[in-house]
Each structure stands twice: as C-alpha cells, then as structure tokens.
XYZ file of N, CA and C in Angstrom:
666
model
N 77.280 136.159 107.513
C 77.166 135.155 108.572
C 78.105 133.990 108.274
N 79.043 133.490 108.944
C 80.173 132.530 109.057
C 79.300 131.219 109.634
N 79.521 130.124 108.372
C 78.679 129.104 108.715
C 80.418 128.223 109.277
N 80.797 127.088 109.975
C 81.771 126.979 110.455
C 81.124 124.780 110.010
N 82.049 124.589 109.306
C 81.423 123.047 109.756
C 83.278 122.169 110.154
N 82.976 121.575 111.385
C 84.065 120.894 112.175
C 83.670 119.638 111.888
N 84.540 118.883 110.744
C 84.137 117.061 110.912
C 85.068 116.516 112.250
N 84.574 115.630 112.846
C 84.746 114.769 113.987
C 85.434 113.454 113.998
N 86.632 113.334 114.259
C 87.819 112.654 114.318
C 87.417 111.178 114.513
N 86.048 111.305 115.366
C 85.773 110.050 115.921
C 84.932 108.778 114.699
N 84.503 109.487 113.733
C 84.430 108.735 112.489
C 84.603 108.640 111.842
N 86.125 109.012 111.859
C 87.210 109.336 110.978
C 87.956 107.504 111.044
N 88.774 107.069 110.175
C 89.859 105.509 110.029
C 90.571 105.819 111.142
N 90.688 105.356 111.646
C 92.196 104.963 113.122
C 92.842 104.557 112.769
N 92.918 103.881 111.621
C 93.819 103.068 111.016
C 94.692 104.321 109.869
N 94.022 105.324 109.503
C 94.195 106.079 108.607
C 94.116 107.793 109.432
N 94.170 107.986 110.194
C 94.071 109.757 110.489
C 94.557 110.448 109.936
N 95.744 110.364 109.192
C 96.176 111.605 108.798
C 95.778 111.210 107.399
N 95.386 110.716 106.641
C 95.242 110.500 105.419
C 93.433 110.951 105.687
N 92.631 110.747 106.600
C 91.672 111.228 106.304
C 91.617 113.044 106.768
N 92.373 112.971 108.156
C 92.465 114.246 108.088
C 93.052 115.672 106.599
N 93.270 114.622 106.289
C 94.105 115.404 104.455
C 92.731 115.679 103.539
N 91.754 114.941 103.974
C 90.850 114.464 103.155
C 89.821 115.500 103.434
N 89.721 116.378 104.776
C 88.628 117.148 105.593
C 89.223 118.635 105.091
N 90.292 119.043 104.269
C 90.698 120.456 104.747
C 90.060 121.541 104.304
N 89.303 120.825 103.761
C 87.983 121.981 102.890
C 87.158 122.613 104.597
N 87.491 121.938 105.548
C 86.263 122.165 106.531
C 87.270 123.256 107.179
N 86.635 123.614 108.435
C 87.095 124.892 108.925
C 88.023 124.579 110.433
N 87.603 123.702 111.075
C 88.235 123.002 112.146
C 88.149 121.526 112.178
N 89.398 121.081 112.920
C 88.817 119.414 113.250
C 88.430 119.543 114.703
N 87.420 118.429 114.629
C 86.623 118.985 116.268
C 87.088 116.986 116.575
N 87.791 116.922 117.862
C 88.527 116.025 118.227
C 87.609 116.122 119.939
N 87.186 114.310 119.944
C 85.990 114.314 120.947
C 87.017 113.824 122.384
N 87.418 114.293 123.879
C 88.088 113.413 124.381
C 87.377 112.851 125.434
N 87.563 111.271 125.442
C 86.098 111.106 126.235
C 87.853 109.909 127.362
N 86.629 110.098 129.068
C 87.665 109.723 129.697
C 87.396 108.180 130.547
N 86.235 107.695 129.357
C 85.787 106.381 130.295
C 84.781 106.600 131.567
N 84.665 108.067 132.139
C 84.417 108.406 133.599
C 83.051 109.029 133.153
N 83.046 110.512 133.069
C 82.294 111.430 132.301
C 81.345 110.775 131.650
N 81.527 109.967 130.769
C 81.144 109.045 129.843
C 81.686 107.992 129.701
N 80.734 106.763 128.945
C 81.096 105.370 129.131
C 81.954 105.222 127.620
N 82.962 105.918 127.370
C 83.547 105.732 126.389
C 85.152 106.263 126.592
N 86.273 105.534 125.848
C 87.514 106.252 126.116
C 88.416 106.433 124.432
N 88.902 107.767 124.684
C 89.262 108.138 123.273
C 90.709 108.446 123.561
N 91.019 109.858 122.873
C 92.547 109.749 122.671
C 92.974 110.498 123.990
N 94.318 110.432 124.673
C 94.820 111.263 125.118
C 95.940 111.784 124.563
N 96.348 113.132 125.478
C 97.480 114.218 124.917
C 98.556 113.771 123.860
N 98.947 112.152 124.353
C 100.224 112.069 123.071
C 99.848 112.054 122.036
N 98.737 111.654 121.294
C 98.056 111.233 120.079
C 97.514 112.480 119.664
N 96.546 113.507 120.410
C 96.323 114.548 120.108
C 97.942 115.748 119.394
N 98.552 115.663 120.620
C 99.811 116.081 119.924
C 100.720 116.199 119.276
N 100.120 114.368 118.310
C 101.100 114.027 117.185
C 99.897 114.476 115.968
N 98.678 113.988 116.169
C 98.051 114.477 115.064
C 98.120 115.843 114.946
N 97.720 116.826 115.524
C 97.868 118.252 115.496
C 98.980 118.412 114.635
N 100.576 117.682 114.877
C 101.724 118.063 114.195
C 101.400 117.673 112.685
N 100.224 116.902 111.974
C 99.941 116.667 110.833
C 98.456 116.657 110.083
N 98.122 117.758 110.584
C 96.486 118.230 110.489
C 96.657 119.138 110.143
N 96.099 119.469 108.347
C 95.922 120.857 107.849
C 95.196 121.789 108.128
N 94.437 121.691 109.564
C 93.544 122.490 110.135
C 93.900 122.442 111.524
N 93.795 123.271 112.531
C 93.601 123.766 113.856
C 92.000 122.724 114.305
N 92.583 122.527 116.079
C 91.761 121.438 116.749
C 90.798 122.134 117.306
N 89.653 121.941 117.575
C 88.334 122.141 118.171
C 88.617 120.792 119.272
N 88.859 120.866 120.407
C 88.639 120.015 121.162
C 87.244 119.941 122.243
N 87.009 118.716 122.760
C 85.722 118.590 122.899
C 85.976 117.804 124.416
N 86.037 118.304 125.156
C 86.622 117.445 126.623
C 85.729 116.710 127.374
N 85.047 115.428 127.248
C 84.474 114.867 127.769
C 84.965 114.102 128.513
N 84.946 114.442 129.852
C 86.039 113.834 130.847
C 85.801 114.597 132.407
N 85.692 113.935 133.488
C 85.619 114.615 134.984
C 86.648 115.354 134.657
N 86.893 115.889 136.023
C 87.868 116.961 136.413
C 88.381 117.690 135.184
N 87.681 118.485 134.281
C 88.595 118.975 133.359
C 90.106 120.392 133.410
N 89.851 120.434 134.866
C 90.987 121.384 135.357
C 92.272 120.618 135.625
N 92.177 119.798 135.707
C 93.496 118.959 135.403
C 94.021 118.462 134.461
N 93.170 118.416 133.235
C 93.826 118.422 131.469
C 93.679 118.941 131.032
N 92.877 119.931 130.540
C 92.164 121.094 129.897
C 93.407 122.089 129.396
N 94.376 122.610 129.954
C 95.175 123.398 129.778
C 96.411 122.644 129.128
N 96.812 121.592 129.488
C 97.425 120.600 128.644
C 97.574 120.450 127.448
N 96.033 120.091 127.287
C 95.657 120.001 125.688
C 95.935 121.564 125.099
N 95.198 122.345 125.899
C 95.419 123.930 125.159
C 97.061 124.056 125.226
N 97.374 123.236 125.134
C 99.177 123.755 125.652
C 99.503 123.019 124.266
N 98.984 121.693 124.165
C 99.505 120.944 122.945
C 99.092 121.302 121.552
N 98.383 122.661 121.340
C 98.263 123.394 120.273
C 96.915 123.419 119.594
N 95.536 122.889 120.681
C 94.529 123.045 120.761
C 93.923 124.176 120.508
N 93.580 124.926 119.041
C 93.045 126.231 118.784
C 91.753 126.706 120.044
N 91.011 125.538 120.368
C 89.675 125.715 120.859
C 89.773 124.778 122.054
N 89.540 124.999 123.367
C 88.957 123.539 124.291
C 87.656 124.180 124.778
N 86.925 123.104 124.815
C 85.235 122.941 125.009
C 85.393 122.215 126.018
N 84.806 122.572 127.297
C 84.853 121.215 128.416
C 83.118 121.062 128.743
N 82.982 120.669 129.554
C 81.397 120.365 130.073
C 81.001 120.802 131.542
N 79.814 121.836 131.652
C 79.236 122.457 132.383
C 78.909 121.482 133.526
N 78.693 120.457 133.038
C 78.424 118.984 134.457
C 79.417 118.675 135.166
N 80.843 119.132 134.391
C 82.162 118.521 134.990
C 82.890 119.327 135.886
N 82.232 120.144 136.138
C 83.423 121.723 136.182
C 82.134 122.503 137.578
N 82.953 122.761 139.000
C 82.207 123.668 139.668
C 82.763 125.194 139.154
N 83.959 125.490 138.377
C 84.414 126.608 138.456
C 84.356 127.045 136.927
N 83.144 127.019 135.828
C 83.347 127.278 134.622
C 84.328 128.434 134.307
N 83.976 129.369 135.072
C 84.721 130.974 135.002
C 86.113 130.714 134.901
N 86.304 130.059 135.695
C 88.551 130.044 136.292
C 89.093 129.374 135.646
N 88.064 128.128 134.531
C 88.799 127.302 133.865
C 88.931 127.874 132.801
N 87.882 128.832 131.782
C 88.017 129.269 130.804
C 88.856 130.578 131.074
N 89.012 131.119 132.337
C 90.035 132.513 132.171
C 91.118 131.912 131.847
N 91.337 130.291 132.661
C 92.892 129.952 132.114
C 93.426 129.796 130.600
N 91.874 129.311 130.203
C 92.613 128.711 129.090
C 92.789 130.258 127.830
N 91.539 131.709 128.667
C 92.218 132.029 127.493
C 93.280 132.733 127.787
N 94.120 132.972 128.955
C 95.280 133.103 129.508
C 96.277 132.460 128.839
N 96.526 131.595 128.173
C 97.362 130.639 127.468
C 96.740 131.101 125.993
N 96.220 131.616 125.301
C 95.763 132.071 124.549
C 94.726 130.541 123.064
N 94.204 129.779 123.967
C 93.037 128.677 123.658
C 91.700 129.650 123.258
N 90.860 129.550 122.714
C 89.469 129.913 122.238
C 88.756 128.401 123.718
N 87.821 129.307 124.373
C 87.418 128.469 125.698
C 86.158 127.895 125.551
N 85.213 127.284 125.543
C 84.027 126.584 125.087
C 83.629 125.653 126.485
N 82.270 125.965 126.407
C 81.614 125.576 127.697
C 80.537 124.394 126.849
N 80.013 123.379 127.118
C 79.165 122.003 126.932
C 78.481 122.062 127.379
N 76.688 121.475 127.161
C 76.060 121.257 127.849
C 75.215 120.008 127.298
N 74.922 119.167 128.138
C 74.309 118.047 128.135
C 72.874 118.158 127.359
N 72.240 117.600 126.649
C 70.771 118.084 126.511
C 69.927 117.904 127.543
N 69.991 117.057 128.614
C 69.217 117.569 129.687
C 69.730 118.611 130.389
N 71.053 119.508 130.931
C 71.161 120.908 131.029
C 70.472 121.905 130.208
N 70.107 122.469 131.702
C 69.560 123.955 131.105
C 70.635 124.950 130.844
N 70.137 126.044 129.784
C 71.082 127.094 129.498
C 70.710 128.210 130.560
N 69.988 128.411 131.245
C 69.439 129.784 131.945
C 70.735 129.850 132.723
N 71.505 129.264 133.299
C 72.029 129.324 134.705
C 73.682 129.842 133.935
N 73.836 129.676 132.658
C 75.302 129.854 132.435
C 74.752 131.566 131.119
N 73.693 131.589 131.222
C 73.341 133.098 129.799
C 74.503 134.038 130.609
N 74.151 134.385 132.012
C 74.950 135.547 132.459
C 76.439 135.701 132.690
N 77.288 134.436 132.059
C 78.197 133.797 132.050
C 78.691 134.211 131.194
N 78.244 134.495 129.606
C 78.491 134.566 128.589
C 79.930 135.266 127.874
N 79.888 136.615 128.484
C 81.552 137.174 128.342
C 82.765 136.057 128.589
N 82.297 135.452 129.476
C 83.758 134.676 129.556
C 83.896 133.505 128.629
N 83.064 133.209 127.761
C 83.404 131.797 126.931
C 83.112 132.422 125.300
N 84.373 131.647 124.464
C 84.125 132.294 122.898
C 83.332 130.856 122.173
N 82.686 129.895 123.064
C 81.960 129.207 121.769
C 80.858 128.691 123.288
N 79.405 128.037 123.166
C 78.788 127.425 123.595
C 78.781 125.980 122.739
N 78.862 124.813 123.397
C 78.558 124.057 122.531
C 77.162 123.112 123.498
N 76.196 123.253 122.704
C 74.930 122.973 122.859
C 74.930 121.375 122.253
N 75.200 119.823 123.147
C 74.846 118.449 122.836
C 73.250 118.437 122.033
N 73.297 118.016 120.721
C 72.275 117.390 120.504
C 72.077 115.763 120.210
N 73.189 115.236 120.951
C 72.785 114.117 121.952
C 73.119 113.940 123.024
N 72.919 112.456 123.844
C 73.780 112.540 124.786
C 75.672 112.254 124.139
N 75.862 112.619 124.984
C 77.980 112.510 125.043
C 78.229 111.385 124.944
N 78.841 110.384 124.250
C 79.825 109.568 124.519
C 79.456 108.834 123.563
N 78.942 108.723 122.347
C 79.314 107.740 121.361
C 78.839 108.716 120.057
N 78.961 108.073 118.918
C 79.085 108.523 117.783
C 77.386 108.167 117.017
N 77.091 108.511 116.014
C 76.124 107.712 115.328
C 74.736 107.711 116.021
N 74.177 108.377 117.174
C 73.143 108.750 117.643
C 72.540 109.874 116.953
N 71.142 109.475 116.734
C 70.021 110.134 116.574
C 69.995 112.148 117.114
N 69.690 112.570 116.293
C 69.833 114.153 116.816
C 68.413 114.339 117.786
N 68.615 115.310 118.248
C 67.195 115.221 119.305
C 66.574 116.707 119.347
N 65.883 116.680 118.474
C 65.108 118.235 117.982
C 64.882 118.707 119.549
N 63.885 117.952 120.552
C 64.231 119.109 122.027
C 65.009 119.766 122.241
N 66.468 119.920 122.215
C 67.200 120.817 122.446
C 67.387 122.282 121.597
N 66.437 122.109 120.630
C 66.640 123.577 120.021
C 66.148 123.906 120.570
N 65.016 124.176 121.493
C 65.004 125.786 122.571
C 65.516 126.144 123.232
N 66.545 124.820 123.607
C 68.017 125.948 124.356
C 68.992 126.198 123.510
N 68.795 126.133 122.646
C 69.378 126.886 121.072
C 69.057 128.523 121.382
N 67.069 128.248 120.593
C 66.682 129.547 120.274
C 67.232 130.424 122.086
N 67.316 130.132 122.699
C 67.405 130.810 124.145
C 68.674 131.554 123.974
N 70.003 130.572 123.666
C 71.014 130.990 123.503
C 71.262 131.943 122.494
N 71.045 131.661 121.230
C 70.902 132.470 120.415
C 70.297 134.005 120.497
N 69.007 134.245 120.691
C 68.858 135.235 121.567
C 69.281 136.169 122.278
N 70.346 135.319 123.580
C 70.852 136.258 124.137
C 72.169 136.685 124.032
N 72.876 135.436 122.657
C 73.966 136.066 122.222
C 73.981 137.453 121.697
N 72.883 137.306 120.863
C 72.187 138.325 120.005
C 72.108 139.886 120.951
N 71.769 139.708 121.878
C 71.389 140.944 122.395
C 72.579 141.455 123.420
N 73.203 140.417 123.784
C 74.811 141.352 124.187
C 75.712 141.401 123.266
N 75.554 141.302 122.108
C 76.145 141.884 120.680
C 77.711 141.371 120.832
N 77.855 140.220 122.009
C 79.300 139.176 121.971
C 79.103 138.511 120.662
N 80.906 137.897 120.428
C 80.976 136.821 118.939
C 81.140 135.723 119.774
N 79.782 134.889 120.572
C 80.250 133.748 120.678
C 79.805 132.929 120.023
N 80.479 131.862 119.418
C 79.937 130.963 118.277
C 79.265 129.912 118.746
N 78.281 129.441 118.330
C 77.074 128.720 118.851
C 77.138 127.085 117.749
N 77.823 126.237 118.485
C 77.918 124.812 118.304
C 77.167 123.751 118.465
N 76.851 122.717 117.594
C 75.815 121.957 117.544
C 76.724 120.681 117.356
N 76.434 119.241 117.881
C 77.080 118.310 118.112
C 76.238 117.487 118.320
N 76.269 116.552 117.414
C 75.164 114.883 117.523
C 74.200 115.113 116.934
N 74.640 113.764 115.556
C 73.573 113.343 114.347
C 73.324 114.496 113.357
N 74.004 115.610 113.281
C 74.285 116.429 112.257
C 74.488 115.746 110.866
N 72.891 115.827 110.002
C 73.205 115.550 108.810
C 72.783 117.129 108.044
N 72.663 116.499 106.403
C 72.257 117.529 105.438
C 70.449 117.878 106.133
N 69.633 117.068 106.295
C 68.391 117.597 106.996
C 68.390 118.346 108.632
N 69.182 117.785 109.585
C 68.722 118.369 110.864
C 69.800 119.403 110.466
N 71.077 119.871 109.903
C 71.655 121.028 110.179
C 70.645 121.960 109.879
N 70.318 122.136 109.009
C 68.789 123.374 108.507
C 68.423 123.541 109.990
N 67.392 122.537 110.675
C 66.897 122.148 111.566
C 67.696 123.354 112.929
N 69.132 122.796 112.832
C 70.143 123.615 113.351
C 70.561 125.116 113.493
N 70.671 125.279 112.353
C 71.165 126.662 111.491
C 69.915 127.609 111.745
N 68.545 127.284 111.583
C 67.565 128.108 112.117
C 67.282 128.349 113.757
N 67.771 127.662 114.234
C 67.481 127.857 115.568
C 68.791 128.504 116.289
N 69.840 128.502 115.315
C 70.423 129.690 115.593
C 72.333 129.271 115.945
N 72.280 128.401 115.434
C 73.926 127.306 115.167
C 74.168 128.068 114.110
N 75.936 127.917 114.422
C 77.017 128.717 113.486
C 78.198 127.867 113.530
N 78.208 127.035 114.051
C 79.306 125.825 113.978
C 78.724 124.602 114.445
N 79.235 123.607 113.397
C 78.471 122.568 113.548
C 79.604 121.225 113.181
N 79.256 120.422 114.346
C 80.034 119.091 114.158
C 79.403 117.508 113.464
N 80.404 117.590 112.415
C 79.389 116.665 111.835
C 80.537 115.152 111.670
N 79.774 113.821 111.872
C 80.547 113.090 111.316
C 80.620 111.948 110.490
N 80.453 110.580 110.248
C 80.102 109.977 109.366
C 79.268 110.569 107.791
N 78.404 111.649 108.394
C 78.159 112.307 107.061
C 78.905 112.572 106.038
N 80.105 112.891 106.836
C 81.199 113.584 106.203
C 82.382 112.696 105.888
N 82.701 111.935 106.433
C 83.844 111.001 106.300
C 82.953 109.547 105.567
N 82.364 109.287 105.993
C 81.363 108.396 104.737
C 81.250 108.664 103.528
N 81.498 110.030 103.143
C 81.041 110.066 101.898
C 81.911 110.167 100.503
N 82.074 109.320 99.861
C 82.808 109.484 98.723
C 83.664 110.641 98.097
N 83.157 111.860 98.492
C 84.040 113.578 98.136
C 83.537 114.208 99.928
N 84.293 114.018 100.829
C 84.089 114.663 102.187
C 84.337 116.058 101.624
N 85.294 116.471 100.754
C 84.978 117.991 100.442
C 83.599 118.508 100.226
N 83.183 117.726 99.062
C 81.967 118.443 98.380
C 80.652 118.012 99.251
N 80.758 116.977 100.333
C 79.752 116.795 101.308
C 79.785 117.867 102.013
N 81.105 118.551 102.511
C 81.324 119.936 103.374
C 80.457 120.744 102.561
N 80.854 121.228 101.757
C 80.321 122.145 100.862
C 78.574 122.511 100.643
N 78.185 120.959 100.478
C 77.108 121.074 101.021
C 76.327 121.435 101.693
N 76.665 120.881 103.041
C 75.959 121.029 104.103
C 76.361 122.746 104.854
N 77.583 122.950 104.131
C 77.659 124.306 104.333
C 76.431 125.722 103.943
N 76.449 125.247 102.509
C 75.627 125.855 101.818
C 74.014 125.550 102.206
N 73.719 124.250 102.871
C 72.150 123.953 103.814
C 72.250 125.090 104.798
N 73.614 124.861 105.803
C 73.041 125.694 107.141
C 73.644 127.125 106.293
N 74.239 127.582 105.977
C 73.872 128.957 105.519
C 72.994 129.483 105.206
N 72.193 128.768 104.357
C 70.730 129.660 103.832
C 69.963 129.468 104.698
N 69.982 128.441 105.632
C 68.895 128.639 107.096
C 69.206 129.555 107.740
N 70.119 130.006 108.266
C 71.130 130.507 109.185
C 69.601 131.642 109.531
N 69.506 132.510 110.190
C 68.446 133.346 110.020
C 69.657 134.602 110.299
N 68.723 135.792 109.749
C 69.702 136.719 109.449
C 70.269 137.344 111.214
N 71.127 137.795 111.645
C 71.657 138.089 113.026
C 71.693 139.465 112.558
C-alpha cells in the first residue's frame, strides 16, 4: 500500500520557496493550493509563479484549483508542468470534459469536494478521475482544525474505489497532523496534504517520515 504525503506550499516561507521546497524532497509531491479570491475568500499564486517554481522543485506539482470557472485555467496550469490538477466539484458543471482534457494533455485529473458535498452523486464518475480529493476543511485558508465528519465520505469512497478495482488515489486536505492522519489513513486516505506540520518542524524530512510511517500502519489492508 503506497502511503503518498504532499507538503503544502502554502506554509511553506514566500520569502524562501525554493530553499524550503529543497527542504520537502523526502515527500512524494508538492501539493500547491490555487485559490482565486472568488471560489474562496483567499488569493494565491498564479501561472507565472507556479511556472517558475516548478522550474526549481525537486518534486512534481499536485495542484489544488480553488478558483470559479476552472475550465479556463485548469489546462494552463497542466500545460505549465503540473504532474496532477485537482479542481472542485462546486466549480465545474462539466466534471467529465474537464478531466478528459486534462488527461488529454497528459495531467493526472483530480476532482474536490467541499466537506459539506456529498460523494454519492460523483461514485459513478469514478473512471474518469485518477485522484479524489476529499476537504477536511473548508477551502481557503491554512491552519484550520480537521473535521472528523467527513470521514464517511471517506469510508464511502473508499469502498467503492475498492470494489471497481480502479487506482484512484484518495486525498485528504486540512489540519493533517501526526494524530488525525491515523484518523485518515483508516478511513481509507492514501495521499495526504499536510502543512505547517511539516514545514514547522525542525527536520521536515524526518517529520515526513513520520507521519508516513503513522498513516501506513493505519492504512487498512485494500
């Protein structure tokens, strides 16, 4: 079982990115949040900045598109060397056409959901997206509280990944520490975004390492 941990750009130095990004390469992706002021009451990086860090990031981007209309940037970013784009199920009437594009351009496609979204309405969806990423908070700021309600649209998802025997990787996002990943990892997460945990901590390697080795042994067997 592939435990996947993505530290998060957004509590990462601004003053320092690529020196902390140097600092993360023990982890498996950088998961880069883009928030558009609209979507959410917050505004982060756009394409030029994404496209210069990418040129100096020892890891491939997990992008995280928090932003209306994501059919009008979404492919952009996957253009600017975005391994992964994740957009949001609230933002998007056409989940299907956006992720055929992106994996048409050859992006890994990822669908969002709010913790008040339900998962029932996107399960039969599932072939077309290679990651779910399941909010365990709300979107748009950093440093919020994780919110145990949403693991039953975990265990749900999980489940029915399970039983159409697809590899889609099952993402967890907000307040990911060393206690709620467990929390995580049992209910059926395989990539997990974590941040200040990780960039706070004196060896961000051996904090990875950690929390790797937490949600692994939860992980329940698939």
């Amino acid at each position: 079982m592939v435990t996947r941990i993505n530290p998060s750009i957004l509590a990462a130095d601004f003053a320092n990115l690529e020196r902390d990004l140097g600092r993360i390469r023990t982890a498996d992706l950088v998961h880069v949040d883009i928030m558009d002021n609209h979507f959410v009451p917050n505004l982060t990086f756009g394409p030029p900045v994404v496209d210069r860090l990418a040129q100096v990031s020892p890891l491939p981007f997990d992008l995280h598109l928090m932003i209306e209309n994501p059919e009008r940037w979404a492919l952009g970013y996957a253009e600017a060397g975005a391994f992964s784009v994740t957009f949001h199920a609230e933002a998007t009437t056409n989940p299907v056409g956006l992720a055929r594009k992106l994996r048409s351009i050859g992006a890994r496609a990822g669908i969002a959901l709010k913790p008040g979204t339900a998962i029932e309405p996107y399960l039969e969806l599932l072939p077309e997206f290679d990651q779910v990423l399941v909010m365990t908070v709300e979107p748009g700021f950093g440093g919020q509280s994780f919110m145990p309600s949403t693991m039953r649209k975990l265990r749900t998802l999980s489940e029915a990944v399970k039983k159409s025997g697809l590899d889609v990787w099952l993402q967890v996002d907000g307040g990911i520490t060393e206690d709620t990943i467990v929390i995580a990892a049992e209910a059926g997460a395989n990539t997990f975004v974590v941040g200040s945990s990780v960039f706070n901590a004196a060896d961000p390697a051996k904090q990875i390492a950690l929390l790797r080795a937490a949600a692994t042994e939860h992980q329940h067997a698939h």
